[in-house]
Coordinates of N, CA, C and O in Angstrom, one line a residue:
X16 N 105.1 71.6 64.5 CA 105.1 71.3 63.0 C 106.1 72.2 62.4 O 106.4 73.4 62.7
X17 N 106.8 71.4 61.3 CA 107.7 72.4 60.8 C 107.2 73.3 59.3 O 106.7 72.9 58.2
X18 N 107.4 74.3 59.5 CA 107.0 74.7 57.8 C 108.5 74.7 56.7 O 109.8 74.9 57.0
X19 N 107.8 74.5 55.6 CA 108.7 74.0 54.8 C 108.7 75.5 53.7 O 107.7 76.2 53.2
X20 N 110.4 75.6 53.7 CA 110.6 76.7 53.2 C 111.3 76.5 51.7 O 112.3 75.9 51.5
X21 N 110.7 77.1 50.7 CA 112.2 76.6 49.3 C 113.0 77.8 49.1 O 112.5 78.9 49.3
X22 N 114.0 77.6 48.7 CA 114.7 78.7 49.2 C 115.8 78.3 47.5 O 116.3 77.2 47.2
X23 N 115.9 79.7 46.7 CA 116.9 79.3 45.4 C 118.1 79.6 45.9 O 118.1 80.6 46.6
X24 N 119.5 78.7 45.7 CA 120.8 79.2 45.9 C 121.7 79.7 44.4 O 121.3 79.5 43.2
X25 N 122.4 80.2 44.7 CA 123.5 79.9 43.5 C 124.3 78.8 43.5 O 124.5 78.1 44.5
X26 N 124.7 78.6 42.3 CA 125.9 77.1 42.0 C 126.6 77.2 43.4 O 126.2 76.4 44.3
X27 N 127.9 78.3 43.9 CA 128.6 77.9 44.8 C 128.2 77.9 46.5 O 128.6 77.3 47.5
X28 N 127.0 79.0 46.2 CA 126.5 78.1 47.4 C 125.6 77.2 47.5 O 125.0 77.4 48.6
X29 N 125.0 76.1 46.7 CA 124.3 75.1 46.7 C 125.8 74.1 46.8 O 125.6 73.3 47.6
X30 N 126.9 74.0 46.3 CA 127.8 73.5 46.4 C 128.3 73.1 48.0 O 128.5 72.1 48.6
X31 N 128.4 74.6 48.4 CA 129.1 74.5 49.9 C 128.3 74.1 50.6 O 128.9 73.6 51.6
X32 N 127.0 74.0 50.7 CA 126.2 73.1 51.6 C 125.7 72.2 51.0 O 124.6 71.9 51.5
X33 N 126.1 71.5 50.1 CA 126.7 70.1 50.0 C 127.7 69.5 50.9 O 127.4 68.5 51.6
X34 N 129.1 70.3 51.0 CA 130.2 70.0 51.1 C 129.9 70.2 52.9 O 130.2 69.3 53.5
X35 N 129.4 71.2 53.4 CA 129.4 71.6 54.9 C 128.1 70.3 55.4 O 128.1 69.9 56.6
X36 N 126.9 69.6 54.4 CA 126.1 68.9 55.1 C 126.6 67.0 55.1 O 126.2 66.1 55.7
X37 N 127.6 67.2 53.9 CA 128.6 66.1 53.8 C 129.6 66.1 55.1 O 129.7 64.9 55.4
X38 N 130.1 66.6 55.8 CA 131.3 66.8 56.4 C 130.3 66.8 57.6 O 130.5 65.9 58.4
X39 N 129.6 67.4 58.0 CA 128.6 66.9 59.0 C 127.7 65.5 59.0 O 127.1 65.0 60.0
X40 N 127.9 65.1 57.9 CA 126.8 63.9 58.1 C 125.3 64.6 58.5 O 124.7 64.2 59.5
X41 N 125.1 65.2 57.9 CA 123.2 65.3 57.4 C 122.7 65.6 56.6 O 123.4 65.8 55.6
X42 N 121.5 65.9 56.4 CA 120.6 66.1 55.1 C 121.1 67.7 54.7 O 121.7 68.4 55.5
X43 N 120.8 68.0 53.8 CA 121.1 68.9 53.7 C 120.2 70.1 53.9 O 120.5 71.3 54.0
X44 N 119.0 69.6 54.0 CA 118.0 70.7 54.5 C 118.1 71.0 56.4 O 117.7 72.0 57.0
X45 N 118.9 69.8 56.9 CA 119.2 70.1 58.3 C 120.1 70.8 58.2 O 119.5 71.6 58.8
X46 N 121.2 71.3 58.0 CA 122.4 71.6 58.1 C 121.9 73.5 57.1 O 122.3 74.5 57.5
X47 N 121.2 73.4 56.2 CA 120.7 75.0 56.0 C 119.5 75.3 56.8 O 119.2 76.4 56.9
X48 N 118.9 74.5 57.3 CA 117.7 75.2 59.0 C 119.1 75.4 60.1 O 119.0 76.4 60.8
X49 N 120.2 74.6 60.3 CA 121.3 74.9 61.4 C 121.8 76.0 60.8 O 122.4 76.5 61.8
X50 N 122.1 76.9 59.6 CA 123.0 77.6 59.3 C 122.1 79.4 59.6 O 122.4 80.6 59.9
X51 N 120.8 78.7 59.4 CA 119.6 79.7 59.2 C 119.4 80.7 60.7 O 119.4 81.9 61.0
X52 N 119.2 79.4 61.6 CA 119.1 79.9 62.6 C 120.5 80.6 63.6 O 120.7 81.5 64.4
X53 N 121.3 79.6 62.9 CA 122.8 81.1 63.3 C 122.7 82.1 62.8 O 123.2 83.1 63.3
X54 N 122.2 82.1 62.1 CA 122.4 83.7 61.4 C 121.4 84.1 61.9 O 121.6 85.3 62.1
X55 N 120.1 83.8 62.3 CA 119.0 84.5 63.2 C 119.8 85.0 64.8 O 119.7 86.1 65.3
X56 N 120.4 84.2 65.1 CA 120.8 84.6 66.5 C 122.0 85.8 66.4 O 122.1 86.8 67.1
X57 N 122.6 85.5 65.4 CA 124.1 86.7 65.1 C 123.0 88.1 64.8 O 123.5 89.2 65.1
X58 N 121.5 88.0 64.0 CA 120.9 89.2 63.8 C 120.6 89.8 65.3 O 121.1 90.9 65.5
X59 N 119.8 89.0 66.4 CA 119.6 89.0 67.2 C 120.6 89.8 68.1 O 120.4 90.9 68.7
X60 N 121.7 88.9 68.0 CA 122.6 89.8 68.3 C 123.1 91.2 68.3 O 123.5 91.9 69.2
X61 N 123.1 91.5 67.3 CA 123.3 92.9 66.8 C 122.1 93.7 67.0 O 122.2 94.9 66.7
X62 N 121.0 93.2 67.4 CA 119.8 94.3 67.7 C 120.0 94.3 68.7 O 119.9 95.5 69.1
X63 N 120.4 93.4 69.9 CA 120.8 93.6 71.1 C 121.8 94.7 71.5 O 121.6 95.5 72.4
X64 N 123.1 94.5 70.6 CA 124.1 95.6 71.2 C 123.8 96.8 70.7 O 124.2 97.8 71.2
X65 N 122.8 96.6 69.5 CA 122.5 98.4 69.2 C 122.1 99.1 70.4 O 122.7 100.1 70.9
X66 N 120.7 98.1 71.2 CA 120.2 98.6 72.2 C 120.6 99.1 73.3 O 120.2 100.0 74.0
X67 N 122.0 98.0 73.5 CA 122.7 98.4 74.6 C 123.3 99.2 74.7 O 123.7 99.7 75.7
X68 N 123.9 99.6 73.0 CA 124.6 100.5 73.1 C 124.6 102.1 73.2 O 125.4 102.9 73.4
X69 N 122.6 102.0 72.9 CA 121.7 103.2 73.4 C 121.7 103.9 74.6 O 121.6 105.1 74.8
X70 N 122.0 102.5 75.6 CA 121.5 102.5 76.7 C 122.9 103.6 77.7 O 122.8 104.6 78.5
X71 N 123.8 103.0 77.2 CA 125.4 102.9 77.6 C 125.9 104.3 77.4 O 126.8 104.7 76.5
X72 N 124.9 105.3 78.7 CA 125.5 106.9 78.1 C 126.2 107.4 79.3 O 125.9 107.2 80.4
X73 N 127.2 108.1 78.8 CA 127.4 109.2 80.2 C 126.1 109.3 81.5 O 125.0 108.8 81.7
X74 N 127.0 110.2 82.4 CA 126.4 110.5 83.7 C 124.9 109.1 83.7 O 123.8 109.6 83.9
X75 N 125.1 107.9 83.6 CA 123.7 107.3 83.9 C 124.0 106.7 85.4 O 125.1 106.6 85.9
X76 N 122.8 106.3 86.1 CA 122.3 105.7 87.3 C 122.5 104.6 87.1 O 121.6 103.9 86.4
X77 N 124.2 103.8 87.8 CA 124.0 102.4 87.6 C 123.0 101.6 88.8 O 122.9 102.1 89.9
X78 N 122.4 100.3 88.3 CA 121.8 100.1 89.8 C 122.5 98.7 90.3 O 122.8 97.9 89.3
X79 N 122.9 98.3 91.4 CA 123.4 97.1 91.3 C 123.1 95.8 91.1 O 121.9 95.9 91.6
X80 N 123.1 94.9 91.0 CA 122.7 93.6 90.4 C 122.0 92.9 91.9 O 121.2 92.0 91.7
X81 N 122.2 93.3 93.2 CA 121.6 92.5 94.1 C 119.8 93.5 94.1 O 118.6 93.1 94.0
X82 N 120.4 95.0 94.4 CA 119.3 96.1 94.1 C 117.8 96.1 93.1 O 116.6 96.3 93.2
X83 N 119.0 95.5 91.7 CA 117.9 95.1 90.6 C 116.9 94.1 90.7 O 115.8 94.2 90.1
X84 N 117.3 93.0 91.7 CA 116.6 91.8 91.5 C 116.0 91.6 92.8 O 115.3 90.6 93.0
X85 N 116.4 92.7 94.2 CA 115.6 92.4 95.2 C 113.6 92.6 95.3 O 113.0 92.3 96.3

C-alpha cells in the first residue's frame, strides 16, 4: 500500500514539475515519488561514502575479494 504524502511547493517549483511530468508523460504525483526517491538514493549515497571514507585509512589490512567471501 502506498501512503499518501501532501507536500507544499513554491510557484517555480510546482511549475517545474508540471513541465518535467509533462515531458515525461505522467501524473504528476508519479514523476515527484520518481524525483523523491532519487534524492533518497543520492542521500544514501553520501552516507555510504562518508563511511567508506572512514574506513579508507593508512597502514590498513586489505583482505582479498576471493579471501573475503571464501
Amino acid at each position: 500500500a502506498k501512503k499518501r504524502v501532501n507536500v507544499s511547493l513554491s510557484f517555480p517549483m510546482e511549475n517545474m514539475l508540471a513541465k518535467l511530468a509533462k515531458r515525461d508523460q505522467v501524473p504528476q504525483a508519479t514523476k515527484a515519488a520518481e524525483l523523491i526517491r532519487v534524492a533518497i538514493e543520492l542521500e544514501e549515497d553520501e552516507v555510504f561514502n562518508l563511511i567508506a571514507s572512514k574506513r579508507d585509512a593508512e597502514k590498513v589490512k586489505f583482505v582479498s575479494h576471493k579471501k573475503a567471501w571464501a
